[in-house]
């Protein structure tokens, strides 16, 4: 079943994010875009506020059959389209078909939600991330048979009411189990996950018998460190050693684990999901493996005991608010692989005195060093 969000919370959050700035950076051929790096853009909604605030969309009546381009040019510069942003086409009542081009890797939360006339959508193999409620209340979703819905290599959701004592065997070749995929499927008692799965979204198993039967502590699902169950009641001075062979740590895995003091991560881990260690206020030691290629946004947000971090060479972006309020962090050297630094990445790092930014960086977001009251040297 697909999770129904509390829309008033979504609306408040969206308003707070959009009060001061337009939602898009430029428009080409009637499609709005946000620049997310020196060479990449995402498709976004039109106007200054998300569709759910105004219960309409600037695209409504403009498109029925939409084909998003692979590249787009603005002011003489060509960008690759790599994402369809959150709420981009939500509530677009006129949209009946969409073609998403090869090269797009993510479709964010509720991008096509409430597009009641949408019956056809072409999604390329390059898409490996599909957010929450992307196709909610669309004809496309209603036309899917009950059971597991796959979109290419993504297990999107379970539609319908799951029978009691259900065993699920995720099909070979699946790479991602999406956020909320089995949310509320009480009948799920057993699940087999192939080695091909490298990412499992937040609350993918919440409300299932399988999750309820897991003991407090680290839950592994296939080769993914899915969640530390009971993080809010984690014992003081907890140390975690992620087991060998794990390839990723899910988003929110240790969220709010205030007893966590150190984590050992094996070299096999290649990605750490968003918010994974957010609010772990006693976390003082963590090793980041050399093979790491992605660290999500907010990962160390609020880790006020973290003194130092070595960013591996494979990381290309410091995501939004990655180190926000790491108030004991004193210095940081970014590797030459980094090309962009997201909004508020180091906001509130009040002990940060020195940071080295390599020549490879071509984009720095808003308020990156806001509240860094001790910062005296920035090597650029």
Short mmCIF file of C-alpha atoms in Angstrom, two decimals:
data_model
loop_
_atom_site.label_atom_id
_atom_site.label_comp_id
_atom_site.label_asym_id
_atom_site.label_seq_id
_atom_site.Cartn_x
_atom_site.Cartn_y
_atom_site.Cartn_z
CA UNK A 1 0.00 0.00 0.00
CA UNK A 2 1.15 3.56 -0.64
CA UNK A 3 1.51 5.76 2.39
CA UNK A 4 -0.80 8.81 2.59
CA UNK A 5 1.09 11.80 3.92
CA UNK A 6 -0.26 14.34 6.38
CA UNK A 7 -0.62 17.06 3.78
CA UNK A 8 -0.79 19.92 6.25
CA UNK A 9 2.72 19.09 7.47
CA UNK A 10 3.94 18.89 3.88
CA UNK A 11 2.33 22.25 3.15
CA UNK A 12 3.93 23.98 6.14
CA UNK A 13 7.38 22.61 5.27
CA UNK A 14 6.99 23.63 1.66
CA UNK A 15 5.95 27.15 2.59
CA UNK A 16 8.95 27.58 4.88
CA UNK A 17 11.27 26.48 2.06
CA UNK A 18 9.75 28.69 -0.59
CA UNK A 19 8.90 31.99 1.09
CA UNK A 20 12.04 33.83 0.01
CA UNK A 21 12.83 32.55 -3.47
CA UNK A 22 11.30 31.43 -6.73
CA UNK A 23 11.07 27.69 -7.17
CA UNK A 24 12.99 27.67 -10.44
CA UNK A 25 16.18 29.09 -11.93
CA UNK A 26 15.07 29.24 -15.55
CA UNK A 27 12.42 28.12 -18.05
CA UNK A 28 12.88 26.59 -21.49
CA UNK A 29 10.02 25.54 -23.80
CA UNK A 30 7.52 25.76 -20.97
CA UNK A 31 9.45 23.51 -18.55
CA UNK A 32 10.97 24.92 -15.36
CA UNK A 33 14.43 23.90 -14.12
CA UNK A 34 16.62 24.23 -11.05
CA UNK A 35 20.40 24.20 -11.41
CA UNK A 36 21.82 21.57 -9.03
CA UNK A 37 25.45 21.54 -10.20
CA UNK A 38 27.68 23.10 -12.81
CA UNK A 39 26.40 20.70 -15.47
CA UNK A 40 23.12 19.31 -14.12
CA UNK A 41 19.54 20.45 -13.59
CA UNK A 42 16.30 19.04 -12.23
CA UNK A 43 12.81 19.65 -13.54
CA UNK A 44 10.75 21.57 -11.00
CA UNK A 45 7.31 23.13 -10.57
CA UNK A 46 6.38 26.58 -11.84
CA UNK A 47 5.55 29.55 -9.63
CA UNK A 48 6.86 30.44 -6.19
CA UNK A 49 5.12 27.77 -4.09
CA UNK A 50 4.55 24.03 -4.54
CA UNK A 51 1.29 22.87 -6.15
CA UNK A 52 -0.17 21.53 -2.88
CA UNK A 53 -0.13 25.02 -1.39
CA UNK A 54 -2.17 26.54 -4.21
CA UNK A 55 -3.88 23.23 -5.18
CA UNK A 56 -2.93 23.88 -8.80
CA UNK A 57 0.11 23.65 -11.03
CA UNK A 58 1.53 26.11 -13.52
CA UNK A 59 1.82 23.18 -15.96
CA UNK A 60 -1.94 22.47 -15.87
CA UNK A 61 -3.48 23.11 -19.27
CA UNK A 62 -0.02 23.59 -20.77
CA UNK A 63 0.86 19.93 -21.35
CA UNK A 64 -1.07 16.75 -22.03
CA UNK A 65 1.70 14.71 -23.67
CA UNK A 66 5.06 15.68 -22.22
CA UNK A 67 8.53 14.60 -23.30
CA UNK A 68 11.29 15.89 -21.02
CA UNK A 69 14.56 16.58 -22.91
CA UNK A 70 17.88 14.90 -22.07
CA UNK A 71 19.70 18.24 -22.14
CA UNK A 72 18.65 21.86 -21.95
CA UNK A 73 20.50 25.08 -22.79
CA UNK A 74 20.23 28.35 -20.88
CA UNK A 75 22.34 31.48 -21.46
CA UNK A 76 24.60 29.52 -23.79
CA UNK A 77 25.31 26.77 -21.26
CA UNK A 78 24.07 23.20 -21.74
CA UNK A 79 22.90 21.13 -18.76
CA UNK A 80 22.03 17.45 -18.40
CA UNK A 81 18.58 16.74 -16.92
CA UNK A 82 19.19 14.30 -14.05
CA UNK A 83 16.12 14.56 -11.83
CA UNK A 84 12.40 15.26 -11.70
CA UNK A 85 12.09 17.25 -8.50
CA UNK A 86 9.58 16.94 -5.68
CA UNK A 87 6.01 18.02 -6.53
CA UNK A 88 7.18 19.02 -10.03
CA UNK A 89 3.95 18.01 -11.80
CA UNK A 90 1.71 17.35 -8.79
CA UNK A 91 -1.93 18.30 -9.38
CA UNK A 92 -1.34 18.76 -13.12
CA UNK A 93 -4.82 17.72 -14.21
CA UNK A 94 -4.17 17.93 -17.97
CA UNK A 95 -1.18 15.55 -18.05
CA UNK A 96 -1.96 12.21 -19.74
CA UNK A 97 1.48 10.88 -20.74
CA UNK A 98 5.11 11.55 -19.79
CA UNK A 99 8.40 10.40 -21.32
CA UNK A 100 11.40 10.72 -18.98
CA UNK A 101 14.74 10.65 -20.81
CA UNK A 102 17.74 8.41 -20.27
CA UNK A 103 20.13 10.07 -17.83
CA UNK A 104 17.51 10.97 -15.25
CA UNK A 105 18.45 9.12 -12.05
CA UNK A 106 15.76 10.20 -9.59
CA UNK A 107 12.08 11.08 -9.40
CA UNK A 108 11.47 12.85 -6.12
CA UNK A 109 8.53 12.81 -3.67
CA UNK A 110 5.04 13.24 -5.16
CA UNK A 111 6.41 14.44 -8.50
CA UNK A 112 3.26 13.26 -10.33
CA UNK A 113 0.84 12.90 -7.40
CA UNK A 114 -2.79 13.84 -8.07
CA UNK A 115 -2.29 13.85 -11.84
CA UNK A 116 -5.61 12.09 -12.23
CA UNK A 117 -5.46 11.82 -16.03
CA UNK A 118 -1.93 10.40 -16.20
CA UNK A 119 -2.16 6.96 -17.81
CA UNK A 120 1.24 6.48 -19.47
CA UNK A 121 4.74 7.12 -18.17
CA UNK A 122 8.01 6.00 -19.73
CA UNK A 123 10.81 5.63 -17.19
CA UNK A 124 14.38 4.84 -18.32
CA UNK A 125 16.69 2.26 -16.77
CA UNK A 126 18.86 5.10 -15.44
CA UNK A 127 16.24 5.92 -12.77
CA UNK A 128 17.32 4.28 -9.52
CA UNK A 129 15.59 6.54 -6.98
CA UNK A 130 11.82 7.00 -6.77
CA UNK A 131 10.47 9.02 -3.86
CA UNK A 132 7.37 8.71 -1.71
CA UNK A 133 3.93 9.00 -3.33
CA UNK A 134 5.31 9.77 -6.80
CA UNK A 135 2.32 8.25 -8.64
CA UNK A 136 -0.33 8.56 -5.92
CA UNK A 137 -3.85 9.26 -7.26
CA UNK A 138 -2.88 8.79 -10.90
CA UNK A 139 -4.66 6.60 -13.41
CA UNK A 140 -1.33 4.90 -14.08
CA UNK A 141 -1.20 3.65 -10.50
CA UNK A 142 -4.86 2.66 -10.44
CA UNK A 143 -4.30 0.53 -13.56
CA UNK A 144 -1.55 -1.52 -11.88
CA UNK A 145 -2.66 -4.95 -10.61
CA UNK A 146 -2.58 -5.64 -6.87
CA UNK A 147 0.70 -6.94 -5.54
CA UNK A 148 4.29 -5.76 -5.87
CA UNK A 149 4.83 -2.95 -8.38
CA UNK A 150 8.26 -2.78 -9.97
CA UNK A 151 9.54 0.13 -12.03
CA UNK A 152 12.61 -1.16 -13.85
CA UNK A 153 15.06 -2.07 -11.07
CA UNK A 154 13.09 -0.33 -8.32
CA UNK A 155 10.60 -2.16 -6.12
CA UNK A 156 8.16 0.73 -5.79
CA UNK A 157 5.38 -0.50 -3.51
CA UNK A 158 2.91 -3.23 -2.61
CA UNK A 159 -0.58 -2.38 -3.84
CA UNK A 160 -3.66 -3.71 -2.11
CA UNK A 161 -4.18 -5.60 1.14
CA UNK A 162 -1.51 -8.17 1.82
CA UNK A 163 -2.75 -11.60 3.04
CA UNK A 164 -1.64 -12.88 6.44
CA UNK A 165 1.65 -14.79 6.73
CA UNK A 166 2.93 -13.55 3.37
CA UNK A 167 6.45 -14.39 2.25
CA UNK A 168 8.00 -12.07 -0.34
CA UNK A 169 10.91 -12.96 -2.59
CA UNK A 170 12.24 -9.80 -4.20
CA UNK A 171 13.15 -10.52 -7.79
CA UNK A 172 16.78 -10.83 -8.85
CA UNK A 173 18.27 -7.68 -10.37
CA UNK A 174 16.29 -5.31 -8.15
CA UNK A 175 18.59 -2.48 -7.04
CA UNK A 176 16.33 -0.34 -4.84
CA UNK A 177 13.43 -0.97 -2.46
CA UNK A 178 11.68 2.38 -2.32
CA UNK A 179 10.66 4.39 0.72
CA UNK A 180 7.43 3.06 2.31
CA UNK A 181 7.44 0.11 -0.12
CA UNK A 182 5.75 -2.30 2.34
CA UNK A 183 4.56 0.33 4.83
CA UNK A 184 1.59 -0.98 6.80
CA UNK A 185 1.65 -4.45 5.18
CA UNK A 186 0.90 -6.24 8.45
CA UNK A 187 0.76 -9.63 6.72
CA UNK A 188 4.43 -9.56 5.72
CA UNK A 189 6.21 -12.11 7.92
CA UNK A 190 9.22 -13.05 5.78
CA UNK A 191 11.20 -11.41 2.98
CA UNK A 192 14.12 -12.61 0.86
CA UNK A 193 16.29 -9.84 -0.60
CA UNK A 194 18.81 -10.54 -3.38
CA UNK A 195 22.40 -9.27 -3.32
CA UNK A 196 21.59 -6.87 -6.15
CA UNK A 197 19.68 -4.59 -3.73
CA UNK A 198 21.97 -1.76 -2.61
CA UNK A 199 19.43 0.72 -1.24
CA UNK A 200 16.33 0.46 0.94
CA UNK A 201 14.23 3.54 1.64
CA UNK A 202 13.02 4.85 4.97
CA UNK A 203 10.15 2.99 6.64
CA UNK A 204 10.09 0.43 3.83
CA UNK A 205 9.03 -2.23 6.37
CA UNK A 206 7.34 -0.16 9.07
CA UNK A 207 4.06 -1.66 10.24
CA UNK A 208 4.88 -5.17 9.04
CA UNK A 209 5.00 -8.32 11.15
CA UNK A 210 8.54 -8.87 9.83
CA UNK A 211 9.74 -5.58 11.29
CA UNK A 212 7.83 -6.04 14.55
CA UNK A 213 9.52 -9.41 15.06
CA UNK A 214 13.01 -7.96 14.74
CA UNK A 215 14.87 -7.50 18.02
CA UNK A 216 16.07 -4.04 19.05
CA UNK A 217 19.45 -3.21 17.61
CA UNK A 218 20.95 -3.30 14.11
CA UNK A 219 18.63 -4.72 11.45
CA UNK A 220 20.20 -5.97 8.24
CA UNK A 221 18.18 -6.60 5.09
CA UNK A 222 20.22 -8.40 2.46
CA UNK A 223 23.44 -6.41 2.04
CA UNK A 224 21.92 -3.23 3.51
CA UNK A 225 22.27 -1.91 7.07
CA UNK A 226 18.62 -0.98 7.22
CA UNK A 227 18.03 0.50 10.67
CA UNK A 228 19.02 0.51 14.30
CA UNK A 229 15.71 -0.42 15.87
CA UNK A 230 15.12 1.49 19.07
CA UNK A 231 17.64 4.25 18.28
CA UNK A 232 15.76 6.67 20.53
CA UNK A 233 16.44 4.38 23.50
CA UNK A 234 19.98 3.44 22.54
CA UNK A 235 22.16 2.68 25.60
CA UNK A 236 24.86 5.17 26.54
CA UNK A 237 28.33 4.68 25.05
CA UNK A 238 27.09 2.41 22.28
CA UNK A 239 29.65 1.40 19.67
CA UNK A 240 28.57 -0.10 16.36
CA UNK A 241 30.61 -2.22 13.98
CA UNK A 242 28.77 -2.66 10.67
CA UNK A 243 29.34 -6.21 9.48
CA UNK A 244 31.57 -7.02 6.53
CA UNK A 245 29.97 -7.27 3.09
CA UNK A 246 27.36 -4.58 3.69
CA UNK A 247 27.16 -2.16 0.73
CA UNK A 248 24.99 0.65 2.09
CA UNK A 249 23.55 2.27 5.19
CA UNK A 250 19.92 3.30 4.73
CA UNK A 251 18.59 6.79 5.24
CA UNK A 252 17.63 7.57 8.86
CA UNK A 253 19.32 4.34 10.00
CA UNK A 254 20.60 5.79 13.30
CA UNK A 255 18.42 8.93 13.46
CA UNK A 256 18.29 10.30 17.01
CA UNK A 257 20.64 7.67 18.45
CA UNK A 258 21.91 9.89 21.26
CA UNK A 259 23.82 7.02 22.95
CA UNK A 260 25.96 6.30 19.89
CA UNK A 261 29.64 7.23 20.38
CA UNK A 262 31.44 5.47 17.51
CA UNK A 263 30.76 3.57 14.30
CA UNK A 264 33.09 1.31 12.31
CA UNK A 265 32.07 0.99 8.67
CA UNK A 266 33.63 -1.69 6.42
CA UNK A 267 35.29 -0.86 3.10
CA UNK A 268 32.46 -2.64 1.27
CA UNK A 269 30.03 0.24 1.99
CA UNK A 270 29.60 2.55 -1.02
CA UNK A 271 26.76 4.80 0.11
CA UNK A 272 25.23 6.31 3.23
CA UNK A 273 21.64 7.51 2.96
CA UNK A 274 20.22 10.88 3.99
CA UNK A 275 19.85 11.65 7.72
CA UNK A 276 21.60 8.40 8.62
CA UNK A 277 23.31 9.83 11.73
CA UNK A 278 21.29 13.00 12.21
CA UNK A 279 20.86 13.93 15.85
CA UNK A 280 23.46 11.46 17.13
CA UNK A 281 24.70 14.07 19.59
CA UNK A 282 27.32 11.87 21.29
CA UNK A 283 28.86 10.49 18.08
CA UNK A 284 32.52 11.47 18.28
CA UNK A 285 34.24 8.92 16.03
CA UNK A 286 33.40 7.55 12.60
CA UNK A 287 35.53 6.16 9.79
CA UNK A 288 34.30 6.69 6.23
CA UNK A 289 35.43 3.87 3.89
CA UNK A 290 37.60 4.65 0.88
CA UNK A 291 35.08 3.13 -1.55
CA UNK A 292 32.29 5.49 -0.51
CA UNK A 293 30.74 7.33 -3.48
CA UNK A 294 27.67 8.95 -1.94
CA UNK A 295 26.81 10.59 1.38
CA UNK A 296 23.25 11.91 1.60
CA UNK A 297 22.00 15.23 2.89
CA UNK A 298 21.72 15.86 6.65
CA UNK A 299 23.87 12.78 7.35
CA UNK A 300 25.77 14.34 10.28
CA UNK A 301 23.32 17.18 10.99
CA UNK A 302 23.37 17.86 14.73
CA UNK A 303 26.32 15.56 15.52
CA UNK A 304 27.66 18.11 17.98
CA UNK A 305 30.37 15.81 19.42
CA UNK A 306 31.99 15.01 16.06
CA UNK A 307 35.52 16.45 16.04
CA UNK A 308 36.96 15.33 12.70
CA UNK A 309 35.91 13.56 9.52
CA UNK A 310 38.00 12.44 6.55
CA UNK A 311 35.97 12.70 3.33
CA UNK A 312 36.92 9.89 0.89
CA UNK A 313 38.16 10.66 -2.61
CA UNK A 314 35.07 9.22 -4.30
CA UNK A 315 32.63 11.83 -2.96
CA UNK A 316 31.58 14.38 -5.59
CA UNK A 317 29.13 16.50 -3.58
CA UNK A 318 28.83 17.77 -0.04
CA UNK A 319 25.05 17.59 0.22
CA UNK A 320 22.73 20.13 1.86
CA UNK A 321 23.18 20.48 5.64
CA UNK A 322 25.55 17.51 5.75
CA UNK A 323 27.52 18.90 8.72
CA UNK A 324 25.08 21.49 10.06
CA UNK A 325 25.49 22.17 13.80
CA UNK A 326 28.56 19.95 14.13
CA UNK A 327 29.70 22.46 16.73
CA UNK A 328 32.95 20.66 17.70
CA UNK A 329 34.21 20.10 14.15
CA UNK A 330 37.45 22.10 13.91
CA UNK A 331 38.87 21.57 10.41
CA UNK A 332 38.04 19.84 7.16
CA UNK A 333 39.84 19.09 3.89
CA UNK A 334 37.64 18.31 0.92
CA UNK A 335 39.08 15.92 -1.71
CA UNK A 336 39.57 16.99 -5.32
CA UNK A 337 36.66 14.75 -6.32
CA UNK A 338 34.19 17.24 -4.78
CA UNK A 339 32.59 19.53 -7.37
CA UNK A 340 29.80 21.16 -5.35
CA UNK A 341 28.84 22.13 -1.81
CA UNK A 342 25.14 22.23 -0.92
CA UNK A 343 23.09 24.76 1.04
CA UNK A 344 23.96 25.22 4.74
CA UNK A 345 26.47 22.38 4.52
CA UNK A 346 28.52 23.72 7.47
CA UNK A 347 26.00 26.06 9.08
CA UNK A 348 26.47 26.29 12.84
CA UNK A 349 29.92 24.65 12.86
CA UNK A 350 31.01 27.17 15.48
CA UNK A 351 34.39 25.54 16.17
CA UNK A 352 35.41 25.28 12.52
CA UNK A 353 38.57 27.35 12.08
CA UNK A 354 39.99 26.09 8.81
CA UNK A 355 38.65 24.53 5.63
CA UNK A 356 40.27 23.67 2.30
CA UNK A 357 38.10 23.83 -0.83
CA UNK A 358 39.74 22.28 -3.93
CA UNK A 359 39.84 23.80 -7.40
CA UNK A 360 37.38 21.14 -8.57
CA UNK A 361 34.50 22.87 -6.75
CA UNK A 362 32.39 24.91 -9.18
CA UNK A 363 29.27 25.46 -7.08
CA UNK A 364 28.77 26.59 -3.48
CA UNK A 365 25.26 26.85 -2.02
CA UNK A 366 23.54 29.37 0.23
CA UNK A 367 24.53 30.04 3.86
CA UNK A 368 27.27 27.40 3.71
CA UNK A 369 29.28 28.98 6.55
CA UNK A 370 26.46 30.74 8.39
CA UNK A 371 27.19 30.72 12.13
CA UNK A 372 30.80 29.50 11.71
CA UNK A 373 31.94 32.07 14.26
CA UNK A 374 35.49 30.68 14.61
CA UNK A 375 36.25 30.37 10.89
CA UNK A 376 39.39 32.38 10.12
CA UNK A 377 40.85 30.62 7.07
CA UNK A 378 39.26 29.31 3.88
CA UNK A 379 41.69 27.85 1.35
CA UNK A 380 40.16 28.08 -2.12
#
